[in-house]
Coordinates of C-alpha atoms in Angstrom, one line a residue:
M1 CA -48.8 -59.4 146.6
S2 CA -51.2 -56.5 146.5
E3 CA -54.1 -58.9 146.8
R4 CA -52.6 -60.4 149.9
R5 CA -52.0 -57.1 151.5
A6 CA -55.5 -55.7 150.9
R7 CA -57.6 -58.4 152.6
P8 CA -61.4 -58.4 152.7
A9 CA -63.1 -58.3 156.1
S10 CA -64.0 -62.0 155.9
K11 CA -60.3 -63.0 155.6
N12 CA -59.4 -60.8 158.5
S13 CA -62.0 -62.4 160.6
M14 CA -60.8 -65.9 159.5
K15 CA -57.2 -64.9 160.3
S16 CA -58.3 -63.8 163.8
A17 CA -60.1 -67.1 164.2
W18 CA -57.0 -69.1 163.2
R19 CA -54.9 -67.0 165.6
R20 CA -57.3 -67.8 168.5
A21 CA -57.2 -71.5 167.5
L22 CA -53.5 -71.7 167.5
T23 CA -52.7 -69.5 170.5
P24 CA -52.9 -71.3 173.9
P25 CA -55.4 -69.8 176.3
R26 CA -53.9 -67.1 178.6
P27 CA -55.3 -65.4 181.7
P28 CA -56.9 -62.0 181.1
Q29 CA -54.3 -59.2 181.0
P30 CA -54.6 -55.5 180.6
P31 CA -54.3 -54.4 177.0
A32 CA -51.5 -51.9 177.6
P33 CA -48.8 -54.2 179.0
A34 CA -49.8 -57.1 176.8
A35 CA -48.4 -55.6 173.5
P36 CA -44.8 -55.2 174.5
E37 CA -44.7 -58.7 176.1
R38 CA -45.9 -60.3 172.8
A39 CA -43.5 -58.2 170.8
A40 CA -40.6 -59.1 173.1
V41 CA -41.0 -62.9 172.8
P42 CA -40.6 -63.2 169.0
D43 CA -37.6 -60.7 168.9
S44 CA -35.8 -62.7 171.5
C45 CA -36.3 -65.9 169.6
E46 CA -35.8 -64.8 166.0
V47 CA -32.1 -64.5 166.4
A48 CA -31.8 -68.2 167.4
S49 CA -34.3 -69.7 164.9
V50 CA -34.2 -67.5 161.7
V51 CA -31.3 -69.0 159.8
E52 CA -31.7 -66.6 156.9
A53 CA -34.4 -64.3 155.5
A54 CA -34.2 -62.5 152.2
L55 CA -36.3 -60.5 149.8
Y56 CA -36.0 -61.1 146.0
Q57 CA -37.0 -58.9 143.1
D58 CA -36.9 -60.5 139.6
G59 CA -34.6 -63.2 140.9
V60 CA -32.1 -60.9 142.6
R61 CA -31.8 -60.4 146.3
V62 CA -32.7 -56.9 147.3
A63 CA -32.8 -57.1 151.1
S64 CA -31.6 -59.4 153.9
P65 CA -33.8 -58.6 156.9
A66 CA -32.5 -59.8 160.3
T67 CA -35.8 -60.5 161.9
L68 CA -39.3 -61.6 160.9
A69 CA -40.7 -58.2 161.6
D70 CA -38.2 -56.6 159.3
T71 CA -39.0 -59.2 156.6
Y72 CA -42.7 -58.4 156.9
R73 CA -42.0 -54.7 156.5
E74 CA -39.6 -55.1 153.6
L75 CA -42.1 -57.3 151.8
R76 CA -44.9 -54.7 152.2
D77 CA -42.6 -52.1 150.7
Q78 CA -41.9 -54.4 147.7
P79 CA -45.3 -55.3 146.2
S80 CA -43.8 -57.5 143.5
G81 CA -41.1 -59.1 145.6
M82 CA -40.8 -62.6 147.1
A83 CA -39.7 -63.4 150.6
W84 CA -37.7 -66.6 151.4
I85 CA -37.6 -67.3 155.1
G86 CA -35.5 -70.1 156.5
L87 CA -36.1 -71.4 160.0
A88 CA -34.5 -74.1 162.1
R89 CA -36.6 -75.6 164.9
P90 CA -38.6 -72.4 165.3
T91 CA -40.5 -71.5 168.5
E92 CA -44.3 -71.5 168.7
S93 CA -44.4 -67.7 168.8
E94 CA -42.5 -67.5 165.5
L95 CA -44.8 -69.9 163.7
L96 CA -47.9 -68.0 165.1
S97 CA -46.4 -64.8 163.8
L98 CA -45.9 -66.3 160.3
A99 CA -49.4 -67.8 160.4
A100 CA -50.9 -64.4 161.2
E101 CA -48.8 -62.5 158.5
F102 CA -49.2 -65.0 155.6
D103 CA -52.6 -66.6 156.5
L104 CA -51.2 -70.0 157.0
H105 CA -53.7 -72.7 157.7
P106 CA -53.8 -73.7 161.4
L107 CA -53.6 -77.5 160.6
A108 CA -50.4 -76.9 158.6
V109 CA -48.9 -74.7 161.4
E110 CA -49.8 -77.4 163.9
D111 CA -47.9 -80.0 161.9
A112 CA -44.9 -77.7 161.6
M113 CA -44.9 -77.2 165.4
E114 CA -45.1 -80.9 166.3
A115 CA -42.9 -82.3 163.5
H116 CA -42.5 -86.1 163.1
Q117 CA -44.8 -86.0 160.1
R118 CA -44.9 -88.3 157.1
P119 CA -44.1 -86.8 153.7
K120 CA -47.2 -85.2 152.2
L121 CA -48.4 -82.4 150.1
E122 CA -51.5 -80.4 150.9
R123 CA -53.0 -77.3 149.4
Y124 CA -54.8 -74.7 151.5
G125 CA -56.3 -72.1 149.2
D126 CA -53.3 -70.4 147.4
T127 CA -50.8 -71.8 149.9
L128 CA -49.0 -75.1 149.4
F129 CA -47.8 -77.1 152.4
V130 CA -45.1 -79.7 151.8
V131 CA -43.5 -82.1 154.3
L132 CA -40.2 -83.8 153.2
R133 CA -37.9 -86.3 154.9
A134 CA -34.3 -85.7 154.0
A135 CA -31.6 -88.3 154.6
R136 CA -27.8 -88.3 154.8
Y137 CA -25.3 -91.2 155.2
L138 CA -22.9 -91.0 158.1
D139 CA -19.7 -92.7 157.1
A140 CA -18.1 -93.2 160.6
P141 CA -21.0 -95.1 162.3
E142 CA -22.3 -96.4 158.9
E143 CA -25.8 -95.1 159.7
V144 CA -28.5 -93.2 157.9
D145 CA -29.6 -89.9 159.6
F146 CA -33.0 -88.5 158.7
G147 CA -34.2 -84.9 158.9
E148 CA -37.6 -83.3 158.5
L149 CA -38.4 -80.3 156.4
H150 CA -41.7 -78.4 156.2
V151 CA -42.2 -75.9 153.3
F152 CA -44.9 -73.3 153.0
V153 CA -45.2 -71.9 149.4
G154 CA -47.5 -69.0 148.8
P155 CA -48.0 -66.4 146.0
D156 CA -45.1 -64.3 147.2
F157 CA -43.3 -66.2 149.9
V158 CA -41.5 -69.4 150.7
I159 CA -41.1 -70.5 154.4
T160 CA -38.9 -73.5 155.2
V161 CA -39.0 -75.0 158.7
R162 CA -36.2 -77.5 159.3
H163 CA -36.1 -80.1 162.0
G164 CA -32.8 -81.9 161.8
A165 CA -29.4 -81.4 160.2
A166 CA -30.5 -82.4 156.7
P167 CA -30.9 -80.9 154.1
D168 CA -28.4 -78.0 153.7
L169 CA -30.8 -75.3 152.4
S170 CA -28.0 -72.7 152.3
A171 CA -26.6 -74.5 149.3
V172 CA -30.1 -74.4 147.7
R173 CA -30.3 -70.6 148.3
R174 CA -26.8 -70.1 146.8
R175 CA -27.6 -72.2 143.8
M176 CA -30.8 -70.3 143.1
E177 CA -29.2 -66.9 143.6
E178 CA -26.5 -67.9 141.1
T179 CA -29.3 -68.6 138.5
P180 CA -31.6 -65.6 138.8
E181 CA -33.4 -66.6 135.6
L182 CA -34.7 -69.6 137.5
L183 CA -35.3 -67.8 140.8
K184 CA -37.4 -65.1 139.1
L185 CA -40.0 -67.8 138.2
G186 CA -41.2 -67.4 141.8
P187 CA -41.9 -69.5 144.9
E188 CA -42.6 -72.6 142.8
A189 CA -39.1 -72.6 141.5
V190 CA -37.7 -72.5 145.0
L191 CA -40.0 -75.4 146.0
Y192 CA -38.7 -77.5 143.0
A193 CA -35.1 -76.6 143.9
I194 CA -35.7 -77.8 147.5
L195 CA -37.3 -81.0 146.2
D196 CA -34.3 -81.6 143.8
T197 CA -31.9 -81.1 146.7
V198 CA -33.7 -83.5 149.0
V199 CA -33.9 -86.1 146.2
D200 CA -30.3 -85.7 145.2
G201 CA -29.3 -86.2 148.8
Y202 CA -30.7 -89.7 148.6
L203 CA -28.0 -90.8 146.1
P204 CA -25.1 -90.9 148.6
V205 CA -27.4 -92.8 151.0
V206 CA -28.2 -95.3 148.3
T207 CA -24.5 -95.7 147.6
G208 CA -23.6 -96.1 151.3
V209 CA -26.4 -98.6 151.9
Q210 CA -25.3 -100.6 148.8
N211 CA -21.8 -100.8 150.2
D212 CA -23.2 -101.9 153.6
I213 CA -25.2 -104.7 152.0
D214 CA -22.1 -105.9 150.1
E215 CA -20.1 -106.0 153.4
I216 CA -23.0 -107.8 155.1
E217 CA -23.0 -110.5 152.5
T218 CA -19.3 -111.1 153.0
E219 CA -19.8 -111.2 156.8
V220 CA -22.7 -113.6 156.5
F221 CA -20.6 -116.2 154.6
R222 CA -17.7 -115.5 156.9
G223 CA -19.8 -116.5 159.9
D224 CA -19.5 -113.2 161.8
P225 CA -21.7 -113.5 164.9
E226 CA -22.6 -109.8 164.9
V227 CA -24.0 -109.7 161.4
S228 CA -27.5 -110.5 162.4
R229 CA -27.7 -107.3 164.5
R230 CA -26.3 -105.3 161.7
I231 CA -28.9 -106.7 159.2
Y232 CA -31.7 -105.8 161.6
E233 CA -30.5 -102.3 162.2
L234 CA -30.0 -101.7 158.5
S235 CA -33.5 -103.1 157.8
R236 CA -35.0 -100.6 160.2
E237 CA -33.2 -97.8 158.4
M238 CA -34.6 -99.0 155.1
V239 CA -38.1 -99.0 156.5
E240 CA -37.6 -95.3 157.4
F241 CA -36.1 -94.7 154.0
Q242 CA -39.1 -96.2 152.3
R243 CA -41.4 -93.9 154.4
A244 CA -39.3 -91.0 153.1
T245 CA -39.3 -91.9 149.4
R246 CA -42.5 -93.7 148.6
P247 CA -44.9 -90.8 149.4
L248 CA -42.7 -88.5 147.2
V249 CA -43.7 -90.4 144.1
G250 CA -47.4 -89.6 144.6
M251 CA -46.7 -86.1 145.7
L252 CA -44.7 -85.2 142.6
H253 CA -47.3 -86.8 140.3
G254 CA -49.9 -84.7 142.1
L255 CA -47.9 -81.6 141.3
M256 CA -47.5 -82.6 137.7
A257 CA -51.2 -83.2 137.4
G258 CA -51.8 -79.5 138.3
F259 CA -49.5 -78.1 135.7
A260 CA -52.4 -77.0 133.4
K261 CA -54.6 -75.8 136.3
Y262 CA -52.0 -73.6 137.9
D263 CA -50.3 -72.6 134.7
T264 CA -46.9 -73.9 135.7
D265 CA -43.9 -72.6 133.7
E266 CA -42.7 -75.1 131.1
E267 CA -39.1 -75.0 132.4
L268 CA -40.4 -75.9 135.9
Q269 CA -42.4 -78.7 134.4
R270 CA -39.3 -80.3 132.9
Y271 CA -37.5 -79.7 136.2
L272 CA -40.2 -81.4 138.2
R273 CA -40.4 -84.4 135.8
D274 CA -36.7 -84.9 136.2
V275 CA -37.1 -84.9 140.0
A276 CA -40.0 -87.4 139.7
D277 CA -37.8 -89.7 137.7
H278 CA -35.0 -89.6 140.3
V279 CA -37.5 -90.2 143.1
T280 CA -39.0 -93.2 141.3
H281 CA -35.6 -94.7 140.7
T282 CA -34.6 -94.2 144.3
S283 CA -37.8 -95.7 145.6
E284 CA -37.3 -98.8 143.5
R285 CA -33.7 -99.1 144.8
V286 CA -34.9 -98.9 148.4
D287 CA -37.5 -101.5 147.8
G288 CA -34.8 -103.7 146.3
F289 CA -32.6 -103.1 149.4
R290 CA -35.4 -104.3 151.7
Q291 CA -35.9 -107.4 149.6
A292 CA -32.2 -108.1 149.6
L293 CA -31.9 -107.7 153.3
T294 CA -34.8 -110.0 153.9
E295 CA -33.1 -112.6 151.7
I296 CA -29.8 -112.1 153.4
L297 CA -31.4 -112.5 156.8
T298 CA -33.0 -115.8 155.6
V299 CA -29.7 -117.0 154.3
N300 CA -27.9 -116.0 157.5
A301 CA -30.6 -117.9 159.6
T302 CA -30.0 -121.0 157.4
L303 CA -26.3 -120.8 157.8
V304 CA -26.6 -120.3 161.5
T305 CA -28.9 -123.3 161.7
Q306 CA -26.5 -125.4 159.6
Q307 CA -23.6 -124.3 161.8
Q308 CA -25.5 -125.2 165.0
N309 CA -26.5 -128.6 163.5
A310 CA -22.8 -129.2 162.6
E311 CA -21.8 -128.3 166.2
M312 CA -24.5 -130.6 167.6
R313 CA -23.4 -133.4 165.3
A314 CA -19.8 -132.9 166.4
L315 CA -20.8 -132.9 170.0
A316 CA -22.9 -136.1 169.5
E317 CA -19.9 -137.8 167.7
A318 CA -17.6 -136.7 170.5
G319 CA -20.1 -138.0 173.1
F320 CA -20.4 -141.3 171.2
E321 CA -16.6 -141.7 171.0
Q322 CA -16.4 -140.9 174.7
N323 CA -19.0 -143.5 175.5
E324 CA -17.0 -146.1 173.5
E325 CA -13.9 -145.3 175.4
I326 CA -15.8 -145.5 178.7
K327 CA -17.1 -148.9 177.7
K328 CA -13.6 -150.2 177.0
I329 CA -12.2 -148.8 180.2
S330 CA -15.1 -150.2 182.2
S331 CA -14.7 -153.6 180.5
W332 CA -11.0 -153.8 181.3
A333 CA -11.6 -152.6 184.8
A334 CA -14.1 -155.4 185.3
I335 CA -11.7 -158.0 183.8
L336 CA -8.9 -156.8 186.0
F337 CA -11.2 -156.7 189.1
A338 CA -11.9 -160.5 188.9
P339 CA -8.3 -161.7 189.7
T340 CA -7.9 -158.9 192.2
L341 CA -11.0 -160.2 194.0
V342 CA -9.8 -163.8 194.0
G343 CA -6.3 -162.8 195.1
T344 CA -7.7 -160.6 197.8
I345 CA -9.8 -163.4 199.2
Y346 CA -7.0 -165.9 199.3
G347 CA -4.6 -163.3 200.7
M348 CA -6.5 -162.7 203.9
N349 CA -4.5 -165.4 205.8
F350 CA -7.2 -166.7 208.1
E351 CA -6.2 -169.8 210.2
H352 CA -9.2 -171.9 209.3
M353 CA -9.6 -170.9 205.7
P354 CA -10.7 -173.6 203.2
E355 CA -8.2 -174.6 200.5
L356 CA -5.5 -172.7 202.4
H357 CA -3.4 -175.9 203.0
W358 CA -4.8 -177.7 199.9
T359 CA -2.1 -179.0 197.5
F360 CA -4.0 -177.7 194.4
G361 CA -5.1 -174.4 196.1
Y362 CA -2.6 -172.2 194.2
P363 CA -3.3 -173.7 190.7
F364 CA -7.0 -173.6 191.5
A365 CA -6.8 -169.8 192.3
I366 CA -4.8 -169.1 189.2
A367 CA -7.2 -171.1 187.1
L368 CA -10.2 -169.4 188.7
M369 CA -8.7 -166.0 187.8
G370 CA -8.1 -167.1 184.2
V371 CA -11.6 -168.5 183.8
V372 CA -13.3 -165.4 185.2
C373 CA -11.2 -163.0 183.1
T374 CA -11.7 -165.1 180.0
S375 CA -15.4 -165.3 180.5
L376 CA -15.7 -161.5 181.0
Y377 CA -13.6 -160.8 178.0
V378 CA -15.8 -163.1 175.8
I379 CA -19.0 -161.4 177.1
F380 CA -17.7 -157.9 176.6
K381 CA -16.4 -158.8 173.1
R382 CA -19.7 -160.1 172.0
R383 CA -21.4 -156.9 173.1
D384 CA -18.8 -154.8 171.2
W385 CA -17.5 -153.2 174.3
L386 CA -14.0 -154.3 173.4

């Protein structure tokens, strides 16, 4: 703490360079009015973005500043204290104020401003910058909601920047304050508690997704037409879940590799190993979910194809039966048309019509009708139309 307050000239110049790099260019202004304007912007925003700020001494809260400026002042008055600042969607001016006070690296501050980062762990001198993707399962819409959390960990401070509803860091703070023997281990203990909370938050998501997959399997074999869309949406959520969990495995192993170098407390080492085991287990479950959804989608496509083939076969059989019926109807229509034609011709009653006054005219007409009908019947029968 004292080292951070008494900065050499080179660090002050570096801090000024970072501030110039992060601050957008402004038109020249007189020095006198510029100071109150810069001071007014953070004060107006701190109330909205600072969720909670506290100062701790030996694991016990000793102050609860209302603004960032108060936090800075309290931390200067407590050389051996630790500041824990929680922000939710902070403004650019707040992040610039934190960067100037705690010498945060401009690249890390830029990531915290833009959000939408992949999980990662980067070390800038004595400051650790961690990006986490938290997740929670929403029961009503049966969806997975993802949040983003950025954590700055320094020698005497922890800064959390939350983008999204998850995770609930107030519960982490309460749990740590209830165990001062863990909190007095310093900022690393807070980081590991946050990691543990984020990882523990994956368990309800895994349970909810497992239930969704079980329901999808039932819907697939039930022939639900909407199941394909649900499989696709859940597959996309699992892709996001993989992006949240997979990098954590390497991040935690990287932290464990630095135990000896940074003289990490043995209790925290055990704590971190437990978190790493949970992350590995969760990552394996998520990989299994993606594989299962891929197989379910293949099975569903096969079942849909089989159903379509069965429907096409049924349509073909119905068309064939319809054709057979049409053949029969057409055959009988042709057979009945023959006597109708003969009877119509002889029923025209012309005066000079051949065979009209012939003695065998009527028998001849009847015989002609019979011969034609019999011939047509034999022909259609041989062609299997009747």
